Amino acid sequence: QKEVEQNSGPLSVPEGAIASLNCTYSDRGSQSFFWYRQYSGKSPELIMFIYSNGDKEDGRFTAQLNKASQYVSLLIRDSQPSDSATYLCAVNIRKLTGGGNKLTFGTGTQLKVEL
Amino acid sequence: ETGVTQTPRHLVMGMTNKKSLKCEQHLGHNAMYWYKQSAKKPLELMFVYSLEERVENNSVPSRFSPECPNSSHLFLHLHTLQPEDSALYLCASSQDRVGANEQYFGPGTRLTVT
């Protein structure tokens, strides 16, 4: 079982629709969860993080966390063509002795927003 | 300059060459990371430094040698690489604190080994 799983897609949504991206993780001890956006040929850009059960909203983005079911999702409202990218889910599997944190990444979901 | 910077942005090297990748963070963070991103594979954590001390070496071959002279700078020294080492190498930094410790990435170095 992969530690962090995402559907690779592509997920195609029309402009203006809600895009829903999902991620499941295997380690019940995971504490914090991150969504990164990565455009082709670019580096990952942090767009949301969440560490409490429930929803967290930031503009058009909403992160949802359900620790009991071990999933985290990202909703993008009013999707725009500029949202077309690969979205990476990352889970803080453990805090490292001596400092720093170990993030485990999924393979990413490719989102295409069509005109 | 803001955020996390990396140089060079592109690098082509032969298998017998020695080169170094440089990363600098301007965020006042106390932890820095090297990741490798290959096509169709998840980001792979290579090394973690916290307060200039290496705290994680994720079973990386010895042909990759990290160096962290201070909390703002991180290097990855490369020697006798293999073609399968061709990838995007990403540097990231974070501030170690209670709660979420989000990592911010630099633009990456696209490495091609010939």
mmCIF file of C-alpha atoms in Angstrom:
data_model
loop_
_atom_site.group_PDB
_atom_site.id
_atom_site.type_symbol
_atom_site.label_atom_id
_atom_site.label_comp_id
_atom_site.label_asym_id
_atom_site.label_seq_id
_atom_site.Cartn_x
_atom_site.Cartn_y
_atom_site.Cartn_z
ATOM 1 C CA GLN A 1 0.000 0.000 0.000
ATOM 2 C CA LYS A 2 1.331 3.395 -0.963
ATOM 3 C CA GLU A 3 1.745 5.839 1.896
ATOM 4 C CA VAL A 4 -0.024 8.629 0.010
ATOM 5 C CA GLU A 5 -2.350 7.851 -2.876
ATOM 6 C CA GLN A 6 -3.858 10.107 -5.483
ATOM 7 C CA ASN A 7 -5.685 9.445 -8.705
ATOM 8 C CA SER A 8 -3.283 10.489 -11.456
ATOM 9 C CA GLY A 9 -6.086 11.798 -13.681
ATOM 10 C CA PRO A 10 -6.362 13.749 -15.805
ATOM 11 C CA LEU A 11 -9.383 15.284 -14.131
ATOM 12 C CA SER A 12 -11.193 17.485 -16.617
ATOM 13 C CA VAL A 13 -13.670 20.128 -15.470
ATOM 14 C CA PRO A 14 -15.324 22.972 -17.374
ATOM 15 C CA GLU A 15 -14.416 26.539 -16.563
ATOM 16 C CA GLY A 16 -16.438 27.834 -13.620
ATOM 17 C CA ALA A 17 -17.108 24.379 -12.163
ATOM 18 C CA ILE A 18 -15.874 22.950 -8.865
ATOM 19 C CA ALA A 19 -12.820 20.700 -9.106
ATOM 20 C CA SER A 20 -12.523 18.049 -6.396
ATOM 21 C CA LEU A 21 -9.150 16.432 -5.773
ATOM 22 C CA ASN A 22 -8.745 13.568 -3.341
ATOM 23 C CA CYS A 23 -5.905 11.998 -1.422
ATOM 24 C CA THR A 24 -5.733 9.076 1.002
ATOM 25 C CA TYR A 25 -2.905 8.225 3.369
ATOM 26 C CA SER A 26 -1.927 5.136 5.296
ATOM 27 C CA ASP A 27 -0.269 6.396 8.500
ATOM 28 C CA ARG A 28 -2.873 7.199 11.172
ATOM 29 C CA GLY A 29 -0.274 9.158 13.107
ATOM 30 C CA SER A 30 0.074 11.770 10.373
ATOM 31 C CA GLN A 31 -0.319 15.260 11.763
ATOM 32 C CA SER A 32 -0.359 17.787 8.954
ATOM 33 C CA PHE A 33 -1.378 17.787 5.343
ATOM 34 C CA PHE A 34 -0.438 19.931 2.396
ATOM 35 C CA TRP A 35 -1.574 20.664 -1.122
ATOM 36 C CA TYR A 36 0.921 21.874 -3.687
ATOM 37 C CA ARG A 37 0.282 23.024 -7.218
ATOM 38 C CA GLN A 38 2.903 22.252 -9.854
ATOM 39 C CA TYR A 39 2.799 23.677 -13.338
ATOM 40 C CA SER A 40 4.626 21.745 -16.036
ATOM 41 C CA GLY A 41 8.356 22.392 -15.833
ATOM 42 C CA LYS A 42 8.037 24.349 -12.587
ATOM 43 C CA SER A 43 8.545 23.574 -8.912
ATOM 44 C CA PRO A 44 5.745 22.807 -6.433
ATOM 45 C CA GLU A 45 3.960 25.825 -4.971
ATOM 46 C CA LEU A 46 2.229 25.522 -1.586
ATOM 47 C CA ILE A 47 -1.435 26.481 -1.815
ATOM 48 C CA MET A 48 -3.024 25.038 1.343
ATOM 49 C CA PHE A 49 -2.194 23.227 4.546
ATOM 50 C CA ILE A 50 -4.491 21.729 7.162
ATOM 51 C CA TYR A 51 -3.989 19.850 10.415
ATOM 52 C CA SER A 52 -7.392 19.783 12.099
ATOM 53 C CA ASN A 53 -10.412 17.770 11.057
ATOM 54 C CA GLY A 54 -12.921 19.744 9.056
ATOM 55 C CA ASP A 55 -12.679 22.398 6.393
ATOM 56 C CA LYS A 56 -10.240 25.216 5.821
ATOM 57 C CA GLU A 57 -11.025 27.861 3.244
ATOM 58 C CA ASP A 58 -8.704 30.275 1.474
ATOM 59 C CA GLY A 59 -10.226 32.180 -1.410
ATOM 60 C CA ARG A 60 -11.415 29.733 -4.061
ATOM 61 C CA PHE A 61 -9.660 26.828 -2.328
ATOM 62 C CA THR A 62 -11.046 24.615 0.441
ATOM 63 C CA ALA A 63 -9.087 21.835 2.069
ATOM 64 C CA GLN A 64 -11.031 19.111 3.852
ATOM 65 C CA LEU A 65 -9.542 16.666 6.337
ATOM 66 C CA ASN A 66 -11.076 13.519 7.759
ATOM 67 C CA LYS A 67 -8.547 11.747 9.963
ATOM 68 C CA ALA A 68 -10.912 8.891 10.839
ATOM 69 C CA SER A 69 -11.236 7.982 7.173
ATOM 70 C CA GLN A 70 -7.646 8.999 6.398
ATOM 71 C CA TYR A 71 -8.395 11.261 3.518
ATOM 72 C CA VAL A 72 -7.787 14.846 2.611
ATOM 73 C CA SER A 73 -9.334 16.678 -0.299
ATOM 74 C CA LEU A 74 -8.978 19.967 -2.119
ATOM 75 C CA LEU A 75 -11.916 21.780 -3.671
ATOM 76 C CA ILE A 76 -11.332 24.521 -6.212
ATOM 77 C CA ARG A 77 -14.392 26.679 -6.819
ATOM 78 C CA ASP A 78 -14.975 28.650 -10.006
ATOM 79 C CA SER A 79 -12.177 26.758 -11.758
ATOM 80 C CA GLN A 80 -10.132 28.765 -14.233
ATOM 81 C CA PRO A 81 -7.895 27.614 -17.099
ATOM 82 C CA SER A 82 -4.962 28.934 -15.050
ATOM 83 C CA ASP A 83 -5.763 26.267 -12.442
ATOM 84 C CA SER A 84 -4.712 23.597 -14.941
ATOM 85 C CA ALA A 85 -1.734 21.934 -13.266
ATOM 86 C CA THR A 86 -0.719 18.880 -11.284
ATOM 87 C CA TYR A 87 -1.817 18.979 -7.658
ATOM 88 C CA LEU A 88 0.393 17.179 -5.170
ATOM 89 C CA CYS A 89 -0.847 15.944 -1.824
ATOM 90 C CA ALA A 90 1.797 15.758 0.899
ATOM 91 C CA VAL A 91 1.506 14.265 4.354
ATOM 92 C CA ASN A 92 3.729 14.941 7.329
ATOM 93 C CA ILE A 93 4.443 11.346 8.230
ATOM 94 C CA ARG A 94 6.730 12.129 11.104
ATOM 95 C CA LYS A 95 8.686 14.813 12.790
ATOM 96 C CA LEU A 96 12.372 14.051 12.632
ATOM 97 C CA THR A 97 14.507 13.666 15.722
ATOM 98 C CA GLY A 98 16.822 16.662 15.643
ATOM 99 C CA GLY A 99 14.385 18.869 13.766
ATOM 100 C CA GLY A 100 12.713 19.126 10.398
ATOM 101 C CA ASN A 101 9.776 17.130 9.096
ATOM 102 C CA LYS A 102 9.446 14.256 6.679
ATOM 103 C CA LEU A 103 6.813 14.874 4.043
ATOM 104 C CA THR A 104 5.626 12.027 1.873
ATOM 105 C CA PHE A 105 4.166 13.027 -1.453
ATOM 106 C CA GLY A 106 1.611 11.437 -3.707
ATOM 107 C CA THR A 107 2.224 11.177 -7.424
ATOM 108 C CA GLY A 108 -0.171 14.052 -8.075
ATOM 109 C CA THR A 109 -3.448 14.557 -9.914
ATOM 110 C CA GLN A 110 -3.409 16.380 -13.224
ATOM 111 C CA LEU A 111 -6.234 18.890 -13.469
ATOM 112 C CA LYS A 112 -7.420 20.303 -16.792
ATOM 113 C CA VAL A 113 -9.862 23.180 -16.794
ATOM 114 C CA GLU A 114 -11.516 23.446 -20.176
ATOM 115 C CA LEU A 115 -12.966 26.554 -21.749
ATOM 116 C CA GLU B 1 15.582 38.497 -3.219
ATOM 117 C CA THR B 2 12.778 36.494 -1.639
ATOM 118 C CA GLY B 3 11.906 32.863 -1.017
ATOM 119 C CA VAL B 4 14.168 30.011 -1.991
ATOM 120 C CA THR B 5 16.633 30.319 -4.851
ATOM 121 C CA GLN B 6 18.602 27.614 -6.627
ATOM 122 C CA THR B 7 21.518 27.697 -9.051
ATOM 123 C CA PRO B 8 22.123 26.610 -11.688
ATOM 124 C CA ARG B 9 18.646 26.196 -13.136
ATOM 125 C CA HIS B 10 19.874 23.740 -15.762
ATOM 126 C CA LEU B 11 22.939 21.505 -15.707
ATOM 127 C CA VAL B 12 24.290 18.982 -18.172
ATOM 128 C CA MET B 13 27.171 16.876 -16.961
ATOM 129 C CA GLY B 14 29.079 13.800 -17.979
ATOM 130 C CA MET B 15 29.351 10.790 -15.753
ATOM 131 C CA THR B 16 32.928 11.625 -14.797
ATOM 132 C CA ASN B 17 32.282 15.279 -13.930
ATOM 133 C CA LYS B 18 32.017 16.879 -10.514
ATOM 134 C CA LYS B 19 29.503 19.669 -10.026
ATOM 135 C CA SER B 20 27.596 21.324 -7.207
ATOM 136 C CA LEU B 21 24.043 22.562 -6.818
ATOM 137 C CA LYS B 22 23.422 25.563 -4.624
ATOM 138 C CA CYS B 23 20.351 26.554 -2.654
ATOM 139 C CA GLU B 24 19.750 29.701 -0.622
ATOM 140 C CA GLN B 25 16.707 30.536 1.462
ATOM 141 C CA HIS B 26 15.745 34.072 2.430
ATOM 142 C CA LEU B 27 12.871 33.123 4.742
ATOM 143 C CA GLY B 28 14.711 32.845 8.045
ATOM 144 C CA HIS B 29 13.898 29.138 8.245
ATOM 145 C CA ASN B 30 15.890 26.640 10.283
ATOM 146 C CA ALA B 31 15.444 23.457 8.222
ATOM 147 C CA MET B 32 16.418 22.733 4.620
ATOM 148 C CA TYR B 33 15.756 19.787 2.323
ATOM 149 C CA TRP B 34 16.905 18.213 -0.929
ATOM 150 C CA TYR B 35 14.347 16.344 -3.045
ATOM 151 C CA LYS B 36 14.599 14.486 -6.321
ATOM 152 C CA GLN B 37 11.709 14.507 -8.792
ATOM 153 C CA SER B 38 11.773 12.034 -11.650
ATOM 154 C CA ALA B 39 9.115 11.662 -14.321
ATOM 155 C CA LYS B 40 6.037 9.712 -13.213
ATOM 156 C CA LYS B 41 7.400 9.243 -9.674
ATOM 157 C CA PRO B 42 6.564 11.021 -6.421
ATOM 158 C CA LEU B 43 8.934 13.537 -4.968
ATOM 159 C CA GLU B 44 11.685 11.669 -3.154
ATOM 160 C CA LEU B 45 13.223 13.144 -0.044
ATOM 161 C CA MET B 46 17.016 12.891 -0.149
ATOM 162 C CA PHE B 47 18.437 14.859 2.769
ATOM 163 C CA VAL B 48 17.219 17.001 5.659
ATOM 164 C CA TYR B 49 19.240 19.535 7.599
ATOM 165 C CA SER B 50 17.994 21.173 10.767
ATOM 166 C CA LEU B 51 20.066 23.941 12.367
ATOM 167 C CA GLU B 52 22.882 22.976 9.986
ATOM 168 C CA GLU B 53 22.972 19.379 11.219
ATOM 169 C CA ARG B 54 22.004 16.515 8.948
ATOM 170 C CA VAL B 55 19.030 14.750 10.501
ATOM 171 C CA GLU B 56 17.986 12.492 7.634
ATOM 172 C CA ASN B 57 19.744 10.679 4.837
ATOM 173 C CA ASN B 58 17.118 8.784 2.924
ATOM 174 C CA SER B 59 19.354 5.954 1.638
ATOM 175 C CA VAL B 60 20.910 8.188 -0.981
ATOM 176 C CA PRO B 61 23.965 6.880 -2.906
ATOM 177 C CA SER B 62 27.301 8.353 -1.847
ATOM 178 C CA ARG B 63 27.768 10.007 -5.243
ATOM 179 C CA PHE B 64 25.440 12.674 -3.803
ATOM 180 C CA SER B 65 27.064 14.623 -0.984
ATOM 181 C CA PRO B 66 25.207 17.408 0.833
ATOM 182 C CA GLU B 67 26.704 20.328 2.685
ATOM 183 C CA CYS B 68 25.020 22.910 4.894
ATOM 184 C CA PRO B 69 27.490 25.611 5.982
ATOM 185 C CA ASN B 70 24.806 27.762 7.659
ATOM 186 C CA SER B 71 21.044 27.905 8.038
ATOM 187 C CA SER B 72 20.571 29.857 4.794
ATOM 188 C CA HIS B 73 22.690 27.807 2.402
ATOM 189 C CA LEU B 74 22.579 24.233 1.213
ATOM 190 C CA PHE B 75 24.717 22.495 -1.387
ATOM 191 C CA LEU B 76 24.505 19.183 -3.166
ATOM 192 C CA HIS B 77 27.858 17.979 -4.488
ATOM 193 C CA LEU B 78 27.649 15.576 -7.395
ATOM 194 C CA HIS B 79 30.289 13.178 -8.689
ATOM 195 C CA THR B 80 30.380 10.131 -10.972
ATOM 196 C CA LEU B 81 26.653 10.288 -11.565
ATOM 197 C CA GLN B 82 24.660 7.834 -13.649
ATOM 198 C CA PRO B 83 22.180 8.614 -16.422
ATOM 199 C CA GLU B 84 19.318 7.523 -14.138
ATOM 200 C CA ASP B 85 20.242 10.418 -11.871
ATOM 201 C CA SER B 86 18.845 12.802 -14.461
ATOM 202 C CA ALA B 87 15.938 14.547 -12.766
ATOM 203 C CA LEU B 88 14.679 17.799 -11.275
ATOM 204 C CA TYR B 89 16.454 18.492 -7.989
ATOM 205 C CA LEU B 90 14.462 20.631 -5.613
ATOM 206 C CA CYS B 91 15.520 22.453 -2.504
ATOM 207 C CA ALA B 92 12.989 23.379 0.168
ATOM 208 C CA SER B 93 13.013 25.072 3.558
ATOM 209 C CA SER B 94 10.731 25.201 6.585
ATOM 210 C CA GLN B 95 10.529 26.725 10.022
ATOM 211 C CA ASP B 96 10.491 23.990 12.627
ATOM 212 C CA ARG B 97 7.697 24.752 15.088
ATOM 213 C CA VAL B 98 4.673 23.135 16.762
ATOM 214 C CA GLY B 99 1.897 22.512 14.304
ATOM 215 C CA ALA B 100 2.148 22.558 10.550
ATOM 216 C CA ASN B 101 5.661 22.997 9.221
ATOM 217 C CA GLU B 102 5.038 23.880 5.649
ATOM 218 C CA GLN B 103 7.900 23.555 3.216
ATOM 219 C CA TYR B 104 8.607 26.082 0.496
ATOM 220 C CA PHE B 105 10.380 25.001 -2.654
ATOM 221 C CA GLY B 106 12.943 26.678 -4.841
ATOM 222 C CA PRO B 107 12.636 26.633 -8.637
ATOM 223 C CA GLY B 108 14.757 23.510 -8.979
ATOM 224 C CA THR B 109 17.782 22.455 -11.006
ATOM 225 C CA ARG B 110 17.076 20.367 -14.085
ATOM 226 C CA LEU B 111 19.988 17.907 -14.234
ATOM 227 C CA THR B 112 20.868 15.833 -17.265
ATOM 228 C CA VAL B 113 23.609 13.237 -17.000
ATOM 229 C CA THR B 114 25.082 12.154 -20.319
#
